């Protein structure tokens, strides 16, 4: 006679599996997405893939159409802890330590998918190879060999001792110049030659490590934001041409301790700076600030949408400002603390942050899908 094991029979208890499941759940809830980016797509077409850089060092790609079709009904009323864990199309082991930024170098399927992280490396994979890795198992795609692998220089100290490899916190690209710019933890920015895989310029002058960097290609400049509370404009000869201090005229330095994020508009004439609980907008042609506004929470990322600015930070809200700092709208988002906001040309917005949570918002302000990223195993 066939017998079945009664429910709750301790003789069938698997302690190791139970411990692994608890650890996996805790890791997924403590995962942080530091940056997302939409894959290259033709003009006026909806985005196809989202790429996420995570605190566990992974670089994951997700099909937006698959995410929307698999999103449970009524998800908009769910809290972050109830979100489904999405399975990535490809999960790359990008870095030893957190991955802080991800960008595309070039357009179309011939572009490179770039990432940087706490290990001081910039790595690049051919986007076509990443798409083809969709057919492989996750462990195999996780070992996909990068086409580009750059490591920050170490500095010599007393008696010839070398410093630790400084982290790379952000990257920017100049495809016409064949360059990748890196904002690094040693207070310097570096210009890498993509073809030669060598540093061709070093930008020195900040007194604190760098949080952000953007390329102002129309003027052959780059702009960096630093822990020292300044944003600096550099010519590509390596010389600093202007220093922007968002908190210079403020009596209290509490809310202006560092420049956490910067963004250029499409004309590259206007600069937005997030500095603690302050958002400021600068006219680069006149080298003057035109507006400044205090925010409820620290700003952690910003981007332009034509002549408006999207800002996210240490609260579950996406705020939209005009150039004068007036709040135009605020949309609740799922991440409790948001580190990344990214706008697609179609108007779709992707925000991501603490808990490994990604929230995709339509151009009309409705939530297309919200999900939790899978941790790298």
Short mmCIF file of C-alpha atoms in Angstrom, two decimals:
data_model
loop_
_atom_site.label_atom_id
_atom_site.label_comp_id
_atom_site.label_asym_id
_atom_site.label_seq_id
_atom_site.Cartn_x
_atom_site.Cartn_y
_atom_site.Cartn_z
CA UNK A 1 0.00 0.00 0.00
CA UNK A 2 1.36 3.39 -1.00
CA UNK A 3 1.79 5.87 1.84
CA UNK A 4 2.23 9.63 1.71
CA UNK A 5 4.26 11.79 4.02
CA UNK A 6 2.05 13.79 6.36
CA UNK A 7 2.22 17.55 6.10
CA UNK A 8 4.69 18.94 8.59
CA UNK A 9 6.63 15.69 8.91
CA UNK A 10 9.97 16.83 10.34
CA UNK A 11 11.71 13.78 8.88
CA UNK A 12 11.49 15.44 5.43
CA UNK A 13 12.85 18.79 6.63
CA UNK A 14 15.75 20.18 4.59
CA UNK A 15 17.56 22.63 6.84
CA UNK A 16 20.11 23.65 4.20
CA UNK A 17 17.42 24.43 1.63
CA UNK A 18 15.49 26.43 4.22
CA UNK A 19 18.57 28.48 5.14
CA UNK A 20 19.37 29.08 1.47
CA UNK A 21 15.82 30.28 0.77
CA UNK A 22 15.94 32.74 3.68
CA UNK A 23 19.34 34.04 2.57
CA UNK A 24 18.17 34.38 -1.03
CA UNK A 25 15.09 36.33 0.05
CA UNK A 26 17.14 38.70 2.22
CA UNK A 27 19.66 39.26 -0.57
CA UNK A 28 16.94 40.07 -3.09
CA UNK A 29 15.33 42.59 -0.72
CA UNK A 30 18.67 44.28 0.04
CA UNK A 31 19.67 44.48 -3.62
CA UNK A 32 20.02 48.02 -4.98
CA UNK A 33 19.77 49.06 -8.62
CA UNK A 34 22.15 51.98 -9.11
CA UNK A 35 21.48 52.59 -12.79
CA UNK A 36 19.20 51.53 -15.62
CA UNK A 37 19.35 52.30 -19.31
CA UNK A 38 17.10 51.57 -22.28
CA UNK A 39 18.61 49.63 -25.16
CA UNK A 40 19.19 51.49 -28.45
CA UNK A 41 16.08 51.61 -30.62
CA UNK A 42 15.00 53.43 -33.80
CA UNK A 43 13.42 56.87 -33.39
CA UNK A 44 9.75 56.92 -32.36
CA UNK A 45 9.75 53.22 -31.43
CA UNK A 46 8.96 51.90 -27.97
CA UNK A 47 11.88 50.60 -25.90
CA UNK A 48 12.60 46.88 -26.15
CA UNK A 49 15.05 46.15 -23.33
CA UNK A 50 16.01 47.58 -19.95
CA UNK A 51 19.53 47.03 -18.64
CA UNK A 52 20.12 47.26 -14.89
CA UNK A 53 23.38 47.65 -12.91
CA UNK A 54 23.07 46.18 -9.41
CA UNK A 55 24.80 46.29 -6.06
CA UNK A 56 25.77 42.61 -6.39
CA UNK A 57 27.89 43.46 -9.44
CA UNK A 58 25.50 41.98 -11.98
CA UNK A 59 24.38 43.51 -15.28
CA UNK A 60 20.92 42.22 -16.22
CA UNK A 61 18.80 42.69 -19.35
CA UNK A 62 15.00 42.52 -19.31
CA UNK A 63 12.52 42.44 -22.19
CA UNK A 64 9.98 45.19 -21.57
CA UNK A 65 7.21 43.48 -23.57
CA UNK A 66 7.69 40.25 -21.59
CA UNK A 67 7.62 42.17 -18.31
CA UNK A 68 4.37 43.92 -19.20
CA UNK A 69 2.67 40.71 -20.35
CA UNK A 70 3.72 38.82 -17.20
CA UNK A 71 2.81 41.59 -14.74
CA UNK A 72 -0.02 40.40 -12.43
CA UNK A 73 -3.32 42.24 -12.54
CA UNK A 74 -3.70 44.88 -9.84
CA UNK A 75 0.06 45.26 -9.37
CA UNK A 76 -0.34 49.02 -9.08
CA UNK A 77 -1.77 48.56 -5.58
CA UNK A 78 1.09 46.31 -4.48
CA UNK A 79 3.89 47.35 -2.23
CA UNK A 80 7.51 46.71 -3.07
CA UNK A 81 7.76 43.57 -0.94
CA UNK A 82 4.93 41.94 -2.92
CA UNK A 83 6.45 42.44 -6.38
CA UNK A 84 7.26 39.47 -8.55
CA UNK A 85 10.91 38.66 -9.24
CA UNK A 86 11.50 39.01 -12.98
CA UNK A 87 13.74 36.56 -14.78
CA UNK A 88 16.33 38.38 -16.90
CA UNK A 89 16.99 37.54 -20.51
CA UNK A 90 20.71 37.68 -19.74
CA UNK A 91 22.49 38.02 -16.40
CA UNK A 92 26.14 39.01 -16.62
CA UNK A 93 28.68 38.86 -13.81
CA UNK A 94 29.91 42.39 -14.42
CA UNK A 95 32.00 43.39 -11.40
CA UNK A 96 33.52 42.24 -8.14
CA UNK A 97 31.50 44.55 -5.94
CA UNK A 98 28.63 46.90 -6.85
CA UNK A 99 28.06 48.00 -10.45
CA UNK A 100 27.39 51.74 -10.40
CA UNK A 101 26.67 52.77 -13.98
CA UNK A 102 25.73 51.35 -17.37
CA UNK A 103 25.79 53.05 -20.78
CA UNK A 104 25.68 52.21 -24.48
CA UNK A 105 28.60 53.14 -26.71
CA UNK A 106 27.19 53.57 -30.21
CA UNK A 107 23.76 52.87 -31.67
CA UNK A 108 22.04 49.75 -32.90
CA UNK A 109 23.10 46.15 -32.57
CA UNK A 110 26.77 46.99 -33.21
CA UNK A 111 26.95 49.07 -30.01
CA UNK A 112 28.87 48.16 -26.87
CA UNK A 113 27.15 47.71 -23.51
CA UNK A 114 29.42 49.41 -20.97
CA UNK A 115 29.43 49.15 -17.18
CA UNK A 116 31.62 50.38 -14.34
CA UNK A 117 31.85 49.50 -10.70
CA UNK A 118 33.48 49.38 -7.30
CA UNK A 119 36.34 47.22 -8.59
CA UNK A 120 37.64 50.15 -10.64
CA UNK A 121 36.93 48.50 -13.97
CA UNK A 122 35.06 49.53 -17.08
CA UNK A 123 33.83 46.53 -19.03
CA UNK A 124 32.15 46.39 -22.41
CA UNK A 125 30.22 43.64 -24.17
CA UNK A 126 29.03 43.64 -27.77
CA UNK A 127 25.29 44.20 -27.54
CA UNK A 128 24.62 41.57 -30.22
CA UNK A 129 26.47 38.98 -28.11
CA UNK A 130 24.36 39.90 -25.10
CA UNK A 131 21.16 39.48 -27.14
CA UNK A 132 22.32 36.10 -28.43
CA UNK A 133 23.18 35.02 -24.88
CA UNK A 134 19.41 35.14 -24.33
CA UNK A 135 19.32 31.61 -25.72
CA UNK A 136 21.90 30.29 -23.26
CA UNK A 137 21.52 29.28 -19.65
CA UNK A 138 22.14 32.02 -17.10
CA UNK A 139 25.42 30.58 -15.77
CA UNK A 140 26.81 30.55 -19.32
CA UNK A 141 25.69 34.05 -20.16
CA UNK A 142 27.04 35.22 -16.81
CA UNK A 143 30.50 34.22 -18.01
CA UNK A 144 30.18 36.07 -21.34
CA UNK A 145 33.64 37.45 -22.10
CA UNK A 146 33.79 41.26 -22.38
CA UNK A 147 35.20 42.83 -25.52
CA UNK A 148 36.59 45.73 -23.47
CA UNK A 149 38.14 45.59 -20.00
CA UNK A 150 39.75 48.72 -18.54
CA UNK A 151 41.17 49.16 -15.03
CA UNK A 152 41.84 52.44 -13.22
CA UNK A 153 45.48 53.28 -12.48
CA UNK A 154 46.96 52.88 -9.03
CA UNK A 155 49.03 55.61 -7.41
CA UNK A 156 52.45 55.20 -5.86
CA UNK A 157 52.81 56.06 -2.20
CA UNK A 158 55.76 56.05 0.23
CA UNK A 159 58.45 53.42 -0.50
CA UNK A 160 56.79 52.57 -3.80
CA UNK A 161 53.62 51.15 -2.25
CA UNK A 162 50.62 51.15 -4.59
CA UNK A 163 47.21 52.48 -3.60
CA UNK A 164 44.09 50.32 -3.92
CA UNK A 165 42.40 50.50 -7.31
CA UNK A 166 39.91 53.40 -7.01
CA UNK A 167 36.27 52.77 -7.87
CA UNK A 168 34.57 54.10 -10.99
CA UNK A 169 31.30 55.78 -10.03
CA UNK A 170 30.02 56.94 -13.43
CA UNK A 171 30.90 56.92 -17.12
CA UNK A 172 30.13 59.05 -20.18
CA UNK A 173 30.82 58.39 -23.85
CA UNK A 174 31.95 60.30 -26.92
CA UNK A 175 31.57 57.97 -29.90
CA UNK A 176 32.85 60.53 -32.42
CA UNK A 177 36.03 61.01 -30.43
CA UNK A 178 36.35 57.30 -29.66
CA UNK A 179 36.43 58.05 -25.92
CA UNK A 180 34.97 56.86 -22.63
CA UNK A 181 35.11 59.24 -19.65
CA UNK A 182 35.24 57.89 -16.11
CA UNK A 183 34.41 59.61 -12.80
CA UNK A 184 36.71 57.94 -10.30
CA UNK A 185 37.13 57.74 -6.54
CA UNK A 186 40.65 59.19 -6.56
CA UNK A 187 39.20 62.68 -7.28
CA UNK A 188 40.19 62.43 -10.96
CA UNK A 189 38.37 61.88 -14.21
CA UNK A 190 39.98 59.82 -16.95
CA UNK A 191 39.55 59.80 -20.72
CA UNK A 192 40.03 56.31 -22.19
CA UNK A 193 40.80 55.63 -25.83
CA UNK A 194 38.40 52.85 -26.85
CA UNK A 195 40.56 51.50 -29.68
CA UNK A 196 43.85 51.52 -27.74
CA UNK A 197 42.38 50.72 -24.29
CA UNK A 198 44.69 53.36 -22.83
CA UNK A 199 44.23 56.56 -20.83
CA UNK A 200 44.82 59.56 -23.08
CA UNK A 201 43.89 62.35 -20.63
CA UNK A 202 43.61 62.87 -16.86
CA UNK A 203 41.47 65.64 -15.35
CA UNK A 204 42.78 66.75 -11.94
CA UNK A 205 41.45 69.50 -9.69
CA UNK A 206 38.63 68.19 -7.50
CA UNK A 207 39.23 67.88 -3.76
CA UNK A 208 36.83 64.94 -3.30
CA UNK A 209 35.89 61.80 -5.18
CA UNK A 210 33.66 62.11 -8.22
CA UNK A 211 29.99 61.12 -8.24
CA UNK A 212 29.01 61.92 -11.81
CA UNK A 213 30.27 62.84 -15.27
CA UNK A 214 28.71 63.90 -18.57
CA UNK A 215 30.15 64.69 -21.99
CA UNK A 216 29.32 68.04 -23.60
CA UNK A 217 30.39 66.93 -27.04
CA UNK A 218 29.14 70.02 -28.92
CA UNK A 219 31.72 72.13 -27.05
CA UNK A 220 34.40 69.44 -26.69
CA UNK A 221 34.00 69.53 -22.91
CA UNK A 222 33.13 67.26 -20.02
CA UNK A 223 31.42 68.18 -16.74
CA UNK A 224 32.07 66.43 -13.43
CA UNK A 225 30.24 66.48 -10.09
CA UNK A 226 32.17 65.85 -6.88
CA UNK A 227 32.02 65.23 -3.17
CA UNK A 228 33.83 68.57 -2.73
CA UNK A 229 30.55 70.38 -3.51
CA UNK A 230 31.49 71.61 -6.98
CA UNK A 231 30.80 70.78 -10.60
CA UNK A 232 33.70 71.51 -12.93
CA UNK A 233 33.71 72.12 -16.67
CA UNK A 234 36.80 70.79 -18.42
CA UNK A 235 38.19 71.30 -21.89
CA UNK A 236 39.31 68.08 -23.49
CA UNK A 237 42.89 69.36 -23.17
CA UNK A 238 42.54 68.53 -19.47
CA UNK A 239 42.20 72.09 -18.13
CA UNK A 240 39.29 73.26 -15.96
CA UNK A 241 37.53 76.23 -17.55
CA UNK A 242 34.80 76.88 -14.96
CA UNK A 243 33.84 75.88 -11.42
CA UNK A 244 30.17 75.73 -10.42
CA UNK A 245 29.34 75.82 -6.70
CA UNK A 246 25.64 75.17 -6.04
CA UNK A 247 25.93 75.95 -2.32
CA UNK A 248 28.29 78.92 -2.49
CA UNK A 249 25.70 81.57 -1.59
CA UNK A 250 23.94 79.49 1.07
CA UNK A 251 24.48 80.18 4.74
CA UNK A 252 23.97 76.56 5.70
CA UNK A 253 26.16 73.93 4.07
CA UNK A 254 24.05 71.09 5.47
CA UNK A 255 22.06 70.56 2.30
CA UNK A 256 24.88 71.38 -0.13
CA UNK A 257 27.68 69.08 0.92
CA UNK A 258 28.27 67.41 -2.46
CA UNK A 259 27.15 67.32 -6.09
CA UNK A 260 25.49 63.93 -6.43
CA UNK A 261 24.17 64.16 -10.00
CA UNK A 262 24.28 66.41 -13.06
CA UNK A 263 22.42 66.50 -16.37
CA UNK A 264 22.56 68.44 -19.64
CA UNK A 265 19.58 69.34 -21.79
CA UNK A 266 19.47 68.42 -25.50
CA UNK A 267 20.97 71.78 -26.55
CA UNK A 268 23.82 71.34 -24.04
CA UNK A 269 23.33 74.96 -22.92
CA UNK A 270 21.58 74.22 -19.61
CA UNK A 271 22.96 72.24 -16.68
CA UNK A 272 20.96 70.82 -13.78
CA UNK A 273 22.76 69.94 -10.53
CA UNK A 274 21.47 67.81 -7.67
CA UNK A 275 23.29 68.68 -4.46
CA UNK A 276 21.89 67.23 -1.27
CA UNK A 277 18.39 68.63 -0.85
CA UNK A 278 18.86 71.20 -3.56
CA UNK A 279 18.18 71.34 -7.28
CA UNK A 280 19.77 74.15 -9.29
CA UNK A 281 19.70 75.06 -12.99
CA UNK A 282 22.60 76.87 -14.68
CA UNK A 283 22.92 78.79 -17.92
CA UNK A 284 26.27 77.60 -19.20
CA UNK A 285 26.55 80.31 -21.85
CA UNK A 286 26.28 83.03 -19.20
CA UNK A 287 27.92 80.98 -16.41
CA UNK A 288 25.15 81.83 -13.96
CA UNK A 289 22.50 80.08 -11.93
CA UNK A 290 18.95 80.85 -13.02
CA UNK A 291 17.06 78.91 -10.35
CA UNK A 292 17.47 76.91 -7.18
CA UNK A 293 14.94 75.04 -5.08
CA UNK A 294 15.08 73.03 -1.86
CA UNK A 295 13.60 69.53 -1.89
CA UNK A 296 12.16 67.31 0.83
CA UNK A 297 14.70 64.54 0.31
CA UNK A 298 18.22 64.28 -1.04
CA UNK A 299 18.32 64.15 -4.84
CA UNK A 300 20.07 61.09 -6.23
CA UNK A 301 19.50 61.36 -9.98
CA UNK A 302 18.10 63.83 -12.52
CA UNK A 303 17.47 64.05 -16.26
CA UNK A 304 16.05 66.58 -18.70
CA UNK A 305 12.79 66.12 -20.59
CA UNK A 306 12.94 68.98 -23.12
CA UNK A 307 12.75 72.11 -20.93
CA UNK A 308 11.66 70.22 -17.83
CA UNK A 309 13.61 68.21 -15.26
CA UNK A 310 12.82 64.83 -13.72
CA UNK A 311 14.32 64.24 -10.27
CA UNK A 312 14.36 61.25 -7.91
CA UNK A 313 15.93 60.66 -4.53
CA UNK A 314 15.50 59.34 -1.02
CA UNK A 315 11.70 59.12 -1.25
CA UNK A 316 9.25 57.10 -3.43
CA UNK A 317 8.43 60.02 -5.73
CA UNK A 318 9.32 61.14 -9.26
CA UNK A 319 9.19 64.95 -9.34
CA UNK A 320 8.93 67.08 -12.46
CA UNK A 321 10.23 70.69 -12.34
CA UNK A 322 10.28 73.54 -14.82
CA UNK A 323 13.45 75.53 -15.42
CA UNK A 324 12.50 77.98 -12.65
CA UNK A 325 12.33 75.21 -10.06
CA UNK A 326 8.52 75.09 -9.87
CA UNK A 327 7.08 71.62 -9.19
CA UNK A 328 4.83 70.65 -12.09
CA UNK A 329 3.89 67.14 -10.97
CA UNK A 330 4.83 64.35 -8.60
CA UNK A 331 4.19 60.66 -9.28
CA UNK A 332 4.43 57.97 -6.64
CA UNK A 333 6.92 55.25 -7.57
CA UNK A 334 7.59 51.84 -6.04
CA UNK A 335 11.26 52.10 -4.89
CA UNK A 336 11.43 53.60 -1.40
CA UNK A 337 14.73 55.23 -2.31
CA UNK A 338 15.46 55.82 -5.99
CA UNK A 339 18.96 56.03 -7.48
CA UNK A 340 18.21 56.11 -11.19
CA UNK A 341 15.79 57.89 -13.53
CA UNK A 342 16.05 57.29 -17.27
CA UNK A 343 13.86 58.73 -20.02
CA UNK A 344 13.31 57.04 -23.40
CA UNK A 345 12.63 59.21 -26.49
CA UNK A 346 9.12 57.71 -26.64
CA UNK A 347 8.34 59.28 -23.25
CA UNK A 348 8.59 56.07 -21.19
CA UNK A 349 10.43 56.59 -17.89
CA UNK A 350 12.29 53.96 -15.89
CA UNK A 351 13.14 54.49 -12.21
CA UNK A 352 14.99 52.05 -9.98
CA UNK A 353 16.59 51.81 -6.59
CA UNK A 354 16.55 50.15 -3.19
CA UNK A 355 15.19 46.62 -2.90
CA UNK A 356 16.20 45.76 -6.46
CA UNK A 357 12.96 47.41 -7.62
CA UNK A 358 12.39 48.79 -11.12
CA UNK A 359 9.30 50.85 -11.98
CA UNK A 360 8.42 51.62 -15.61
CA UNK A 361 6.09 54.60 -16.14
CA UNK A 362 4.32 55.53 -19.37
CA UNK A 363 4.38 58.99 -20.96
CA UNK A 364 0.90 59.51 -19.44
CA UNK A 365 2.06 58.82 -15.88
CA UNK A 366 0.55 55.34 -15.52
CA UNK A 367 2.67 52.40 -14.33
CA UNK A 368 3.38 49.95 -17.14
CA UNK A 369 5.08 47.42 -14.89
CA UNK A 370 6.96 47.14 -11.61
CA UNK A 371 9.23 44.24 -10.70
CA UNK A 372 12.10 43.12 -8.54
CA UNK A 373 15.40 42.21 -10.16
CA UNK A 374 16.91 38.79 -9.68
CA UNK A 375 20.11 38.63 -7.65
CA UNK A 376 23.18 37.01 -9.20
CA UNK A 377 23.82 33.54 -7.82
#
